[in-house]
Structure formats: C-alpha cells, structure tokens
Short mmCIF file of C-alpha atoms in Angstrom, two decimals:
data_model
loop_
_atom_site.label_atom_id
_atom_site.label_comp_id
_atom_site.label_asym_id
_atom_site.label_seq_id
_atom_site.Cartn_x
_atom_site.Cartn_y
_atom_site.Cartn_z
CA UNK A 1177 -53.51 -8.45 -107.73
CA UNK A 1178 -56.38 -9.70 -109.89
CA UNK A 1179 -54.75 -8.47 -112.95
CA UNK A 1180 -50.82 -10.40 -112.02
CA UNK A 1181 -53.08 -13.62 -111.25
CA UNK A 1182 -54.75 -13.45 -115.08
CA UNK A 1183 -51.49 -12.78 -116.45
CA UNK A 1184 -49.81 -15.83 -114.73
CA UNK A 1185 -52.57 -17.74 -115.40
CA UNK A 1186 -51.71 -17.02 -118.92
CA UNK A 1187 -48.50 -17.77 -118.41
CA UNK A 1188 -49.20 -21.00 -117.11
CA UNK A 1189 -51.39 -22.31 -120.21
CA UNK A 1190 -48.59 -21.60 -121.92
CA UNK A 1191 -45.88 -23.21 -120.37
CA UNK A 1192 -48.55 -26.13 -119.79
CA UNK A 1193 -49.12 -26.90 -123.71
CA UNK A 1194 -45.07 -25.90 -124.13
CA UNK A 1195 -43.95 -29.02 -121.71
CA UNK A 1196 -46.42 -31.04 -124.26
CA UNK A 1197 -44.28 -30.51 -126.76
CA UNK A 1198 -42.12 -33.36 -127.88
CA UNK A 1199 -39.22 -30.54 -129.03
CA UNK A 1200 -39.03 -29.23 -125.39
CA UNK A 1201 -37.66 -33.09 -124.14
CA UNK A 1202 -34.87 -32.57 -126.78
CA UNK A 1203 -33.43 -29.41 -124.75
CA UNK A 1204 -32.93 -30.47 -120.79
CA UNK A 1205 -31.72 -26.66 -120.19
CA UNK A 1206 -35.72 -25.34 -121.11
CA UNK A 1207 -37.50 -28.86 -119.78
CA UNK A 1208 -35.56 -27.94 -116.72
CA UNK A 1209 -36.58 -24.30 -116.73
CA UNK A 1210 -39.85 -25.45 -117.95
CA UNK A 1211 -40.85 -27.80 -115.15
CA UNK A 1212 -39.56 -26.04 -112.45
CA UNK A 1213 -41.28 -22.54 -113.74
CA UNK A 1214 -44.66 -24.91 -113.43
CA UNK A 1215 -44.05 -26.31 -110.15
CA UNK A 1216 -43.51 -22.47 -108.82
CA UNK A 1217 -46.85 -21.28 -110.28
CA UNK A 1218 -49.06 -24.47 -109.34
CA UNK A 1219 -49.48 -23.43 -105.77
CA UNK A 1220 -50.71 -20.61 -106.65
CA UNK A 1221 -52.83 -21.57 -109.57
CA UNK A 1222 -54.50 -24.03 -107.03
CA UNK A 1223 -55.31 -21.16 -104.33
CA UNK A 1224 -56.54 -19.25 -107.55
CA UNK A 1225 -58.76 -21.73 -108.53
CA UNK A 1226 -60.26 -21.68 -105.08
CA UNK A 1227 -60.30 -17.98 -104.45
CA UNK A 1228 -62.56 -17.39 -108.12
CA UNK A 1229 -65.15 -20.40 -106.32
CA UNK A 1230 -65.66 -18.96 -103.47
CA UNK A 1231 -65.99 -15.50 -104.98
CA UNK A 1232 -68.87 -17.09 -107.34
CA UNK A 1233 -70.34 -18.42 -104.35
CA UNK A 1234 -70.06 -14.94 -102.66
CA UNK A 1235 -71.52 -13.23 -105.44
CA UNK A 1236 -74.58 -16.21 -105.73
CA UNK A 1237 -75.29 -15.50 -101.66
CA UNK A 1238 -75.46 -11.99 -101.99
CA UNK A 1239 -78.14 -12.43 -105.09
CA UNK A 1240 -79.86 -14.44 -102.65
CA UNK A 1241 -79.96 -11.92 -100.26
CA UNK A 1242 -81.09 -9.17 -102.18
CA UNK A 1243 -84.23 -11.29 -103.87
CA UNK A 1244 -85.47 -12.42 -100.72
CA UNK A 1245 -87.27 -10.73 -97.58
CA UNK A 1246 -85.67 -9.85 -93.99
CA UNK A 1247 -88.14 -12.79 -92.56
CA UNK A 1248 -87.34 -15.42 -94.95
CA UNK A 1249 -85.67 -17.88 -93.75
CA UNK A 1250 -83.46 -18.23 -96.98
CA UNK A 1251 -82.67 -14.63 -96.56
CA UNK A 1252 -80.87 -15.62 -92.70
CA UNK A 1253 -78.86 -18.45 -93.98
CA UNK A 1254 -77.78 -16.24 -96.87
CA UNK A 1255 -76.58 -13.58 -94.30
CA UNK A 1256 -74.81 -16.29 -92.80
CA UNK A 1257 -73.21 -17.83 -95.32
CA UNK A 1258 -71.95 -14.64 -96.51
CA UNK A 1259 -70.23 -13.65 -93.42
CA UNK A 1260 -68.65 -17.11 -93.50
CA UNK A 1261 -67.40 -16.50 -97.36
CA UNK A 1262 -66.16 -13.22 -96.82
CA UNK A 1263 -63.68 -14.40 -94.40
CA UNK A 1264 -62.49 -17.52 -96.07
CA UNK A 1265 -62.28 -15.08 -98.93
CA UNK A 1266 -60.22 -12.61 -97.13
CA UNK A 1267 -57.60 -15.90 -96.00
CA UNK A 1268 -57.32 -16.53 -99.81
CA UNK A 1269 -56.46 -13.36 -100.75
CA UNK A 1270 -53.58 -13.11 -97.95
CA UNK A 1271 -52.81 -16.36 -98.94
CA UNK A 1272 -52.59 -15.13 -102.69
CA UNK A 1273 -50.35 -11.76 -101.61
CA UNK A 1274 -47.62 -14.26 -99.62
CA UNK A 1275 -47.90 -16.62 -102.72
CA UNK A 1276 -47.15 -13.81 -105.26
CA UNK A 1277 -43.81 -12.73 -103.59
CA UNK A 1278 -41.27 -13.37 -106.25
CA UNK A 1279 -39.26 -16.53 -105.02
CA UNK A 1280 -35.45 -16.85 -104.69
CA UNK A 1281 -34.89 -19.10 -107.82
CA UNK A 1282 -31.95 -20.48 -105.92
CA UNK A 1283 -34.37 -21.99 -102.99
CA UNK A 1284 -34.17 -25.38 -103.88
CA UNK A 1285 -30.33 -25.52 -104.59
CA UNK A 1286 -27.50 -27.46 -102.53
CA UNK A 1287 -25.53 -25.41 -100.38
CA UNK A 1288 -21.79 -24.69 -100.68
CA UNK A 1289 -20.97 -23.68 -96.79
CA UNK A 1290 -17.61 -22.50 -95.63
CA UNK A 1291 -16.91 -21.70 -92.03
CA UNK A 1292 -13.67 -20.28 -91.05
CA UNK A 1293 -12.10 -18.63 -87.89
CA UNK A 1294 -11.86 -15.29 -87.33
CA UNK A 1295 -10.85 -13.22 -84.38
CA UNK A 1296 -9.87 -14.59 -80.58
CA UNK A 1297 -7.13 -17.57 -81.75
CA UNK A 1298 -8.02 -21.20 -80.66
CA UNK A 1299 -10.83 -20.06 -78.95
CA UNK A 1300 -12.27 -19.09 -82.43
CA UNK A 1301 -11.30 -22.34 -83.75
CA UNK A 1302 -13.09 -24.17 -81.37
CA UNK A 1303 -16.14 -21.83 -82.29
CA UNK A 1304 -15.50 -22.68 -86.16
CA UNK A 1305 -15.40 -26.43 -85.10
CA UNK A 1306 -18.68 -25.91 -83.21
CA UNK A 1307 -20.48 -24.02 -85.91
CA UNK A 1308 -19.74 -26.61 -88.55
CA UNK A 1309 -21.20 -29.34 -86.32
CA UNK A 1310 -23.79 -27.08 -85.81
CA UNK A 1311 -24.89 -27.33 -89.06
CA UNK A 1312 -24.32 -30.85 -90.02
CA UNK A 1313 -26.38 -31.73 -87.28
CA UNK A 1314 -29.05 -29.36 -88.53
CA UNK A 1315 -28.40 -31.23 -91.95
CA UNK A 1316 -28.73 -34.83 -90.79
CA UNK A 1317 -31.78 -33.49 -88.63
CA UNK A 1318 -33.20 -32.62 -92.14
CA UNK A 1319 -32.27 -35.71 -94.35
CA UNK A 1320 -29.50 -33.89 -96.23
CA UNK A 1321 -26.01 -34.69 -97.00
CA UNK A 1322 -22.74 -33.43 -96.15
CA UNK A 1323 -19.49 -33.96 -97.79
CA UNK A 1324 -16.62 -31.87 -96.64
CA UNK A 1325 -14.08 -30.31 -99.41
CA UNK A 1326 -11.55 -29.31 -97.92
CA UNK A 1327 -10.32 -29.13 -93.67
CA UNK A 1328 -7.60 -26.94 -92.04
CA UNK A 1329 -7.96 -27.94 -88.41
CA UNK A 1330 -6.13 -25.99 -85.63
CA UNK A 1331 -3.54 -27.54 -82.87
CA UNK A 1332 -5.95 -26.78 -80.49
CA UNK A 1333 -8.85 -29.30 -81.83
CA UNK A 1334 -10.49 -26.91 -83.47
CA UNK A 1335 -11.08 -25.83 -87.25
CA UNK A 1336 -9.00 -23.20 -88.94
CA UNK A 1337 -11.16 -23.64 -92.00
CA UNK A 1338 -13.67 -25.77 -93.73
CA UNK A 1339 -15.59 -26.12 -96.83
CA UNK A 1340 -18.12 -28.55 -97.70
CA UNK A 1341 -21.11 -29.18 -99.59
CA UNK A 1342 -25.08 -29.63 -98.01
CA UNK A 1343 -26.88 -31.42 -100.52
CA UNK A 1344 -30.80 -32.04 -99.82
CA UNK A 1345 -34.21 -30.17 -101.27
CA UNK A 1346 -34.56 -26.49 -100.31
CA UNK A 1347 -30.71 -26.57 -98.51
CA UNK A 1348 -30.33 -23.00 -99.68
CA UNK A 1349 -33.55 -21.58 -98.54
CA UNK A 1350 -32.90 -22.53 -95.10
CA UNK A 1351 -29.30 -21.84 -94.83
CA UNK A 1352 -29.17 -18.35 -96.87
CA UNK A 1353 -29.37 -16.16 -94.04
CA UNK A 1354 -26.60 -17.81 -92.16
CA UNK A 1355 -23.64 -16.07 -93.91
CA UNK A 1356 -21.81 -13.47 -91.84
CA UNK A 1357 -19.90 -13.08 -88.74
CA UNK A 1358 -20.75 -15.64 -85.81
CA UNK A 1359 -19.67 -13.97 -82.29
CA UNK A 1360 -19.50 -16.24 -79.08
CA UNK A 1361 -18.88 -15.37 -75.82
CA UNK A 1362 -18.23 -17.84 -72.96
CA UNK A 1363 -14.94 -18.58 -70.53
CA UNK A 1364 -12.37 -20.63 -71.91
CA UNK A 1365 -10.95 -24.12 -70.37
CA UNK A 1366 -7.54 -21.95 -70.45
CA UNK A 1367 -8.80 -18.95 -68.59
CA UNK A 1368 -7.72 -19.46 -64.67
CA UNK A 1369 -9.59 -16.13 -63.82
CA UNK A 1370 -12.97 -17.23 -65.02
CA UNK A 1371 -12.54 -14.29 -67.26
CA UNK A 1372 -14.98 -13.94 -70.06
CA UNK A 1373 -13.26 -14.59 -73.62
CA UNK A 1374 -14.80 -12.69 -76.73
CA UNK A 1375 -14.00 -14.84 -80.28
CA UNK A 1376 -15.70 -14.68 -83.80
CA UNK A 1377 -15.92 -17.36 -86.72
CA UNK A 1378 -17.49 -16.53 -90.21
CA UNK A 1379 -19.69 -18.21 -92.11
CA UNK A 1380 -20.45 -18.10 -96.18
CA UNK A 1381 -22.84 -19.58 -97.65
CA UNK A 1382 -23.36 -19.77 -101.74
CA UNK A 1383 -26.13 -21.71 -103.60
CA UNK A 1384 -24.06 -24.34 -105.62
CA UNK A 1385 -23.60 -23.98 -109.63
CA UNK A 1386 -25.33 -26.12 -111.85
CA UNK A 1387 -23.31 -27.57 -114.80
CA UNK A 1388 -24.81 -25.79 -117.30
CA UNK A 1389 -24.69 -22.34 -116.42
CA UNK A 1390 -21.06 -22.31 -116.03
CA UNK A 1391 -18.76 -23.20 -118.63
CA UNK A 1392 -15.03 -24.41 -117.51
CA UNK A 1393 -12.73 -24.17 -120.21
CA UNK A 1394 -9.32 -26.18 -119.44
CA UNK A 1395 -6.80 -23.58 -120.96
CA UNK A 1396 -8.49 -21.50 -118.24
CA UNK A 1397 -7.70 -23.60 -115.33
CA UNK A 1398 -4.45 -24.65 -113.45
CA UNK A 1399 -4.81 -27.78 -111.57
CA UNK A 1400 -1.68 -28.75 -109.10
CA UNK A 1401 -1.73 -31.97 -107.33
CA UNK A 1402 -0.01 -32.74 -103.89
CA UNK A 1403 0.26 -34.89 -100.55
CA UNK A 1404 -2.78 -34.62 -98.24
CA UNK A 1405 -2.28 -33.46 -94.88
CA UNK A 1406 -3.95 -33.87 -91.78
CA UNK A 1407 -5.74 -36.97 -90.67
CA UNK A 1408 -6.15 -39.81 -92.67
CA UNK A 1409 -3.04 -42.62 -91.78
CA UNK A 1410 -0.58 -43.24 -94.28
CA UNK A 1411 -2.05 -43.66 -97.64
CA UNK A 1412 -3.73 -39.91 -97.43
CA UNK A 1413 -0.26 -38.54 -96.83
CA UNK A 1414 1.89 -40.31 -99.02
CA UNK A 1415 -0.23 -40.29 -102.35
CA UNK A 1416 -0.58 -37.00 -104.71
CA UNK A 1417 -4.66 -37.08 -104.12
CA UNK A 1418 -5.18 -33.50 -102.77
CA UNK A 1419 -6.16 -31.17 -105.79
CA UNK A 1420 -5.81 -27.43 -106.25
CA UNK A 1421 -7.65 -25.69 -109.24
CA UNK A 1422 -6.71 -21.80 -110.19
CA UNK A 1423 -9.04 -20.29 -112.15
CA UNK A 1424 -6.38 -17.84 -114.06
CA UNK A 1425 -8.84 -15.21 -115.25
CA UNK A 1426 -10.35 -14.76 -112.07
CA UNK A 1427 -7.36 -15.76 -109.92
CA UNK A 1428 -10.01 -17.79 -107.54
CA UNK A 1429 -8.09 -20.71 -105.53
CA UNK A 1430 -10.03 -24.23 -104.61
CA UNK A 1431 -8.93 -26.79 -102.59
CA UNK A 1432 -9.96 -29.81 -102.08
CA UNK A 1433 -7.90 -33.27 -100.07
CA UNK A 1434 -11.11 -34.96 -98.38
CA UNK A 1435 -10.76 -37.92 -101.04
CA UNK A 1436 -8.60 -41.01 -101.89
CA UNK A 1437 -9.10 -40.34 -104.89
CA UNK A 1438 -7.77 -37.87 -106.87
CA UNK A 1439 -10.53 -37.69 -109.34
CA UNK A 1440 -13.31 -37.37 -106.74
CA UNK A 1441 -10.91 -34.35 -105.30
CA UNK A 1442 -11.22 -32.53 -108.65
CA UNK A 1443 -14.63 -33.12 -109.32
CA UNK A 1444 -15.78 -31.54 -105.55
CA UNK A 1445 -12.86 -28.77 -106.01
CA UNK A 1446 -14.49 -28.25 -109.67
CA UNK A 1447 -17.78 -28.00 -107.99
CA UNK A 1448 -17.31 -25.74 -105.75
CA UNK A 1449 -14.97 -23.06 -108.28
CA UNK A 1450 -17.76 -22.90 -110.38
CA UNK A 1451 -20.52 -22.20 -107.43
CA UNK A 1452 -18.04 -19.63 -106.83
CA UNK A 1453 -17.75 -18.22 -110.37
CA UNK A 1454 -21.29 -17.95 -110.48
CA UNK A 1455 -21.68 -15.88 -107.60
CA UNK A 1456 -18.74 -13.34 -109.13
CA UNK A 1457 -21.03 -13.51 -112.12
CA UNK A 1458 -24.46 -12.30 -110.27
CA UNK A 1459 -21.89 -9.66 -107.91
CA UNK A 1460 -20.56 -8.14 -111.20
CA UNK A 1461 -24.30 -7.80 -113.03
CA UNK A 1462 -25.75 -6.33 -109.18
CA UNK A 1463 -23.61 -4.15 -107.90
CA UNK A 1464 -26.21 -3.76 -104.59
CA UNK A 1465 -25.89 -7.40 -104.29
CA UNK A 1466 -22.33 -7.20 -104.58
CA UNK A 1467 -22.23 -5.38 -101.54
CA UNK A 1468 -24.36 -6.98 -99.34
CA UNK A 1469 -22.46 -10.32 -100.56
CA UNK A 1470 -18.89 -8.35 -99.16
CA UNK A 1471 -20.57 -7.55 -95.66
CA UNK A 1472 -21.62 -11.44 -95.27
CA UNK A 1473 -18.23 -11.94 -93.99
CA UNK A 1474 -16.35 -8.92 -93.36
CA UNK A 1475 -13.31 -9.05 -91.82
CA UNK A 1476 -13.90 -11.91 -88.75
CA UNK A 1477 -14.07 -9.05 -86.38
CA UNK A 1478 -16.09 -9.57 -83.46
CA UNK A 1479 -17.68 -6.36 -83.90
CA UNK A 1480 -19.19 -7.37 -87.55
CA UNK A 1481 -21.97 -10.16 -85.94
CA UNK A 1482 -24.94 -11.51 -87.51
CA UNK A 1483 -25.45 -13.41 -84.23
CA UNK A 1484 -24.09 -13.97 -80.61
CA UNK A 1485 -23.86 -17.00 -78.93
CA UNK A 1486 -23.39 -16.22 -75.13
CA UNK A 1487 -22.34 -19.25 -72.59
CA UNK A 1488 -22.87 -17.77 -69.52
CA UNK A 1489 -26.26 -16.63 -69.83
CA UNK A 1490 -27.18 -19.69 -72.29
CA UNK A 1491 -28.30 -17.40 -74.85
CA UNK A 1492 -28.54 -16.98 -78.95
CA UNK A 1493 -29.11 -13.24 -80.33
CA UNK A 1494 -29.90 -12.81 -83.76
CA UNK A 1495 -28.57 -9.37 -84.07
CA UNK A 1496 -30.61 -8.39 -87.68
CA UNK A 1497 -34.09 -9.52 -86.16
CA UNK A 1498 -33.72 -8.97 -82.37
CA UNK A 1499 -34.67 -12.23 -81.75
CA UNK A 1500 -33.08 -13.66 -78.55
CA UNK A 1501 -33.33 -17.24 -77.07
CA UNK A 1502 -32.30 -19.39 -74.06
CA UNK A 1503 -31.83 -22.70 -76.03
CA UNK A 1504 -28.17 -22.46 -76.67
CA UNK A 1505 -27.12 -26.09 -76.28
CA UNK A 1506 -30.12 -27.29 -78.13
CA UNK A 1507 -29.15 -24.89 -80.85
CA UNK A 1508 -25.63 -25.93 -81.04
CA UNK A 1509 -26.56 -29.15 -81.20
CA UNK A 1510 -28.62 -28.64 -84.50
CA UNK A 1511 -31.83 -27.65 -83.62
CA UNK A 1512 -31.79 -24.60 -85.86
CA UNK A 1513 -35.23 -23.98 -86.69
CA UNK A 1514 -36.34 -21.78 -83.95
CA UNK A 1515 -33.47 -19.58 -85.24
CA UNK A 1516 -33.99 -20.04 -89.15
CA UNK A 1517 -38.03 -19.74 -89.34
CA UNK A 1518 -38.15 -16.27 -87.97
CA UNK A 1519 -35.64 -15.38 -90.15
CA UNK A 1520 -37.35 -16.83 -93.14
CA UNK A 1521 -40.83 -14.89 -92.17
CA UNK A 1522 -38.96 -11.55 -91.73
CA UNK A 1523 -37.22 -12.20 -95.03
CA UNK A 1524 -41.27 -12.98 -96.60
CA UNK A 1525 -42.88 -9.78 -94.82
CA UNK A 1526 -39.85 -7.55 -96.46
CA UNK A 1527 -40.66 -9.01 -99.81
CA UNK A 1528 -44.18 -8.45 -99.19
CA UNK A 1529 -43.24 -4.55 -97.93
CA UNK A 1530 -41.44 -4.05 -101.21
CA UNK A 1531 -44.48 -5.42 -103.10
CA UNK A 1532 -46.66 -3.35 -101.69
CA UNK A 1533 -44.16 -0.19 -101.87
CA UNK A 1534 -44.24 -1.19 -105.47
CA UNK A 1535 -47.80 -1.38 -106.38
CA UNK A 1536 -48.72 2.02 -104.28
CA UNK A 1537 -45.81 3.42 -106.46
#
C-alpha cells in the first residue's frame, strides 16, 4: 500500500505543476482530465498526509519509551499515547485501503434512465409509471433535474415506455445499480378475487456521453420529423416537433417529442444516441462488460428480478444483496437511500475483495 501511495503521490506533483501550465488551459479535453484526475487523488493525498504524521509521532513515542524507565512518569504517558496512535493509525490505514479502490470514472456523470414495461400488461404499466416517479422523486429529493425524452403511456394510465435524463452531481453513482428487471407483486383494482397479480418493468440506466468523446458525423445520421402524440393540446399534435435520429452504422433508433420545439427535440434525442453509442463503444472493447450490460434488462420476464416490490406484505427485496425491507410506500415515494447505500457498500467491499485478491496474487 505504502509503495501505490508514493507512486500517486508522484503522480500528483505532476499533474499539480501540469495544471500550472498556461498550455494545459489551451486544451479543455486534458484541463478537464486534468482537474478532475486531481480532485480524485486529493482525498487521499489529505488522509496521506495525516497517516505519515501520526506515524512520525508513533515512531517519536516509541523512542520515548525505550529511553526512559518503567517508573518514569514520561515513560506511562508514552505507553499511553502509543496505544492511542496505534489505533488512530490503524483507522487511517482502513481509511487509505477504501480510498485506494479504483473509482468508477463515470460517478459524477448525469444519468440517461429508461424504464419500460415488461411482463403482466397494464398492470406492468402501472408498475413502469410507478418506478419512474419513483425515481424523480428520489431526484428532486436530491436537488437534481429531470427532463423526460421521450413518453409512450398506456390506456390504462400507466407508462408503456419512458426515457429521460437525471442531471445533478454524482447522478450515476447512485443510480448505477438500478438497471435490471423490477418485479412487483400486489392485487390489482381489476382483480374481483383478491387474487395476487405477478408483473415486471425494466429499468436501464447509462451514464450520459460527453460531447467530446463522441463524434456525430451528419452523413451518418437520419433524422425524420413528425406530429407529437399524446398529451400536450393542439399545438403538440399538429406541428412536425417530434424528432427521430437513426444512427445508420449502428442502426440505433432515438426518439424524442417532449418539446415545442423541434430543435430542443434533436438536441435531447442527440444526447441521448450518443450516451448510447458510447456504451456500444465500452460493450465492444469489454466483452465481460458486455454481458453483464445484456443481463441488466433481459427479457422483462418476471423471473429475471433485480428486486421485488411486494404489496401485501409491504415489502422491498433486493434480490443481489438479500437485503429486505418493510418501507415500501416510503420507498416508492422516493426515499431510495435505504435501498441504494447498501448497495453502494457491497459494490466498495467487492472492489476492496478484488484488491486484495490482487495484491496476495
């Protein structure tokens, strides 16, 4: 560990006297890549910092110790203040391990979130409906901001399919984990025998593109314009403002009729095809990620879940931690975190697992 922490602390002289550099303000791609790498390794630079003091001070008490007699009274408060060194020493260095676990660069990205119906008819589009709220409540709970894209909504109230965009800090880092299938189990309004209906909604969630790490060229892209439908009044269904972009080489379809406007249309359907793009990009260079990418939604089928949400017995089961609790309505209602933190820390002690597998190895 001692010999990573040198090496980044190497690493961050460097990129310290690089962001100096007036040449580096005349390229935003590396003052971008610059800043950010420096705001990654300050945290730990800081708990560094503190670690090396308090192992000077460590080595200075036990110095003490050794030069002086059991009855001195110097030699007592040097016990002491060893014992009480050697445990904030031993925080540090867990604190140091945790801090070292490579990051997901994407952490701090906006959030491209589509939520569609799956199995069990309009009972699954009311689920989609509910899922979406879900998480624009979570979203407003958190200061972020949520434009939709694009909205297929069912004849039953519900949502057939949605797309939209969660902008606010650290939107992906939170939200990662929700992709896959979404089961829910409860009686419908419909159901005269009070039997217990089974339905299933996925979710996807992809960190979105930035403009300069994918290029759009326009003999690449087909862009057909059309009447919006759905709600709106008149002047959404009788003006050509709903936009659909084909990228041709990839064949990937994006639509987008939230606006007035058909520019604003383009520009969200442009955002999202290239979020999109870049995903393809990282599937095609990983083909393990490619595959845990496919499973995030699998077919809709009720059997695929990530997590159940059970009426009856007011209950939420994360299926990939075991974690089950009794807060569904509060849940539904956007209070995500008891969810999403356990997730996050089971998601930090694999990394650390694997970093550990990896330095035994």
């Amino acid at each position: 560990m001692i010999e990573q922490l040198q090496r980044l602390e190497v690493t961050y002289a460097e990129l310290t006297a690089r962001l100096a550099s007036p040449a580096l303000h005349s390229d935003p791609k590396l003052l971008r890549d610059t800043t950010r790498a420096l705001a990654e390794i300050e945290p730990v630079m800081t708990l560094y910092r503190s670690f090396r003091e308090v192992d000077r001070e460590l080595n200075e008490a036990r110095q003490l110790l050794d030069s002086t007699s059991a009855n001195d009274e110097l030699h007592a408060m040097a016990d002491e203040e060893i014992a009480a060194l050697t445990a904030r020493r031993a925080a540090l260095e867990h604190d140091l391990r945790r801090a070292l676990v490579p990051k997901d660069p994407n952490d701090e990205r906006n959030v491209i979130l589509e939520v569609r119906a799956g199995t069990g008819g309009d009972e699954a589009s009311l689920f989609a409906g509910e899922l979406f709220r879900m998480y624009a409540r979570y979203a407003e709970r958190r200061g972020w901001r949520v434009e939709i894209l694009d909205l297929s909504e069912s004849e039953a109230g519900g949502i057939k399919e949605v797309s939209a965009i969660v902008e606010g800090r650290g939107a992906w880092s939170r939200l990662k984990h929700e992709g896959g299938t979404h089961r829910v189990q409860r009686v419908p309004a419909t159901e005269a025998s009070g039997r217990i209906h089974t339905s299933a909604a996925t979710v996807a969630v992809l960190p979105e593109a930035e403009d300069i790490e994918v290029e759009l060229r326009e003999k690449d892209l087909r862009i057909d314009r059309y009447c919006a439908s759905g709600p709106g009044g008149q002047g959404v269904n009788t003006t050509y403002s709903a936009v659909r972009v084909t990228h041709l080489p990839s064949g990937i379809v994006v639509t987008c009729q939230d606006e007035r406007s058909q520019i604003k249309n383009r520009d969200k359907a442009l955002r999202v095809l290239k979020s999109r793009l870049l995903d393809l990009e990282r599937e095609r260079a990983d083909a393990e990620q490619a595959s845990a990418r496919r499973r995030m939604v699998g077919s809709g089928d009720r059997s695929e879940k990530i997590r159940t949400y059970n009426f009856p017995q007011n209950r939420v089961t994360d299926h990939r931690i075991g974690l089950t609790l009794h807060q569904l309505p509060q849940i539904l209602d956007g209070d995500l975190e008891p969810l999403l933190a356990p997730l996050a820390e089971h998601d930090q002690a694999e990394r650390l697992g694997e970093q550990a597998r990896r330095a035994a190895g």
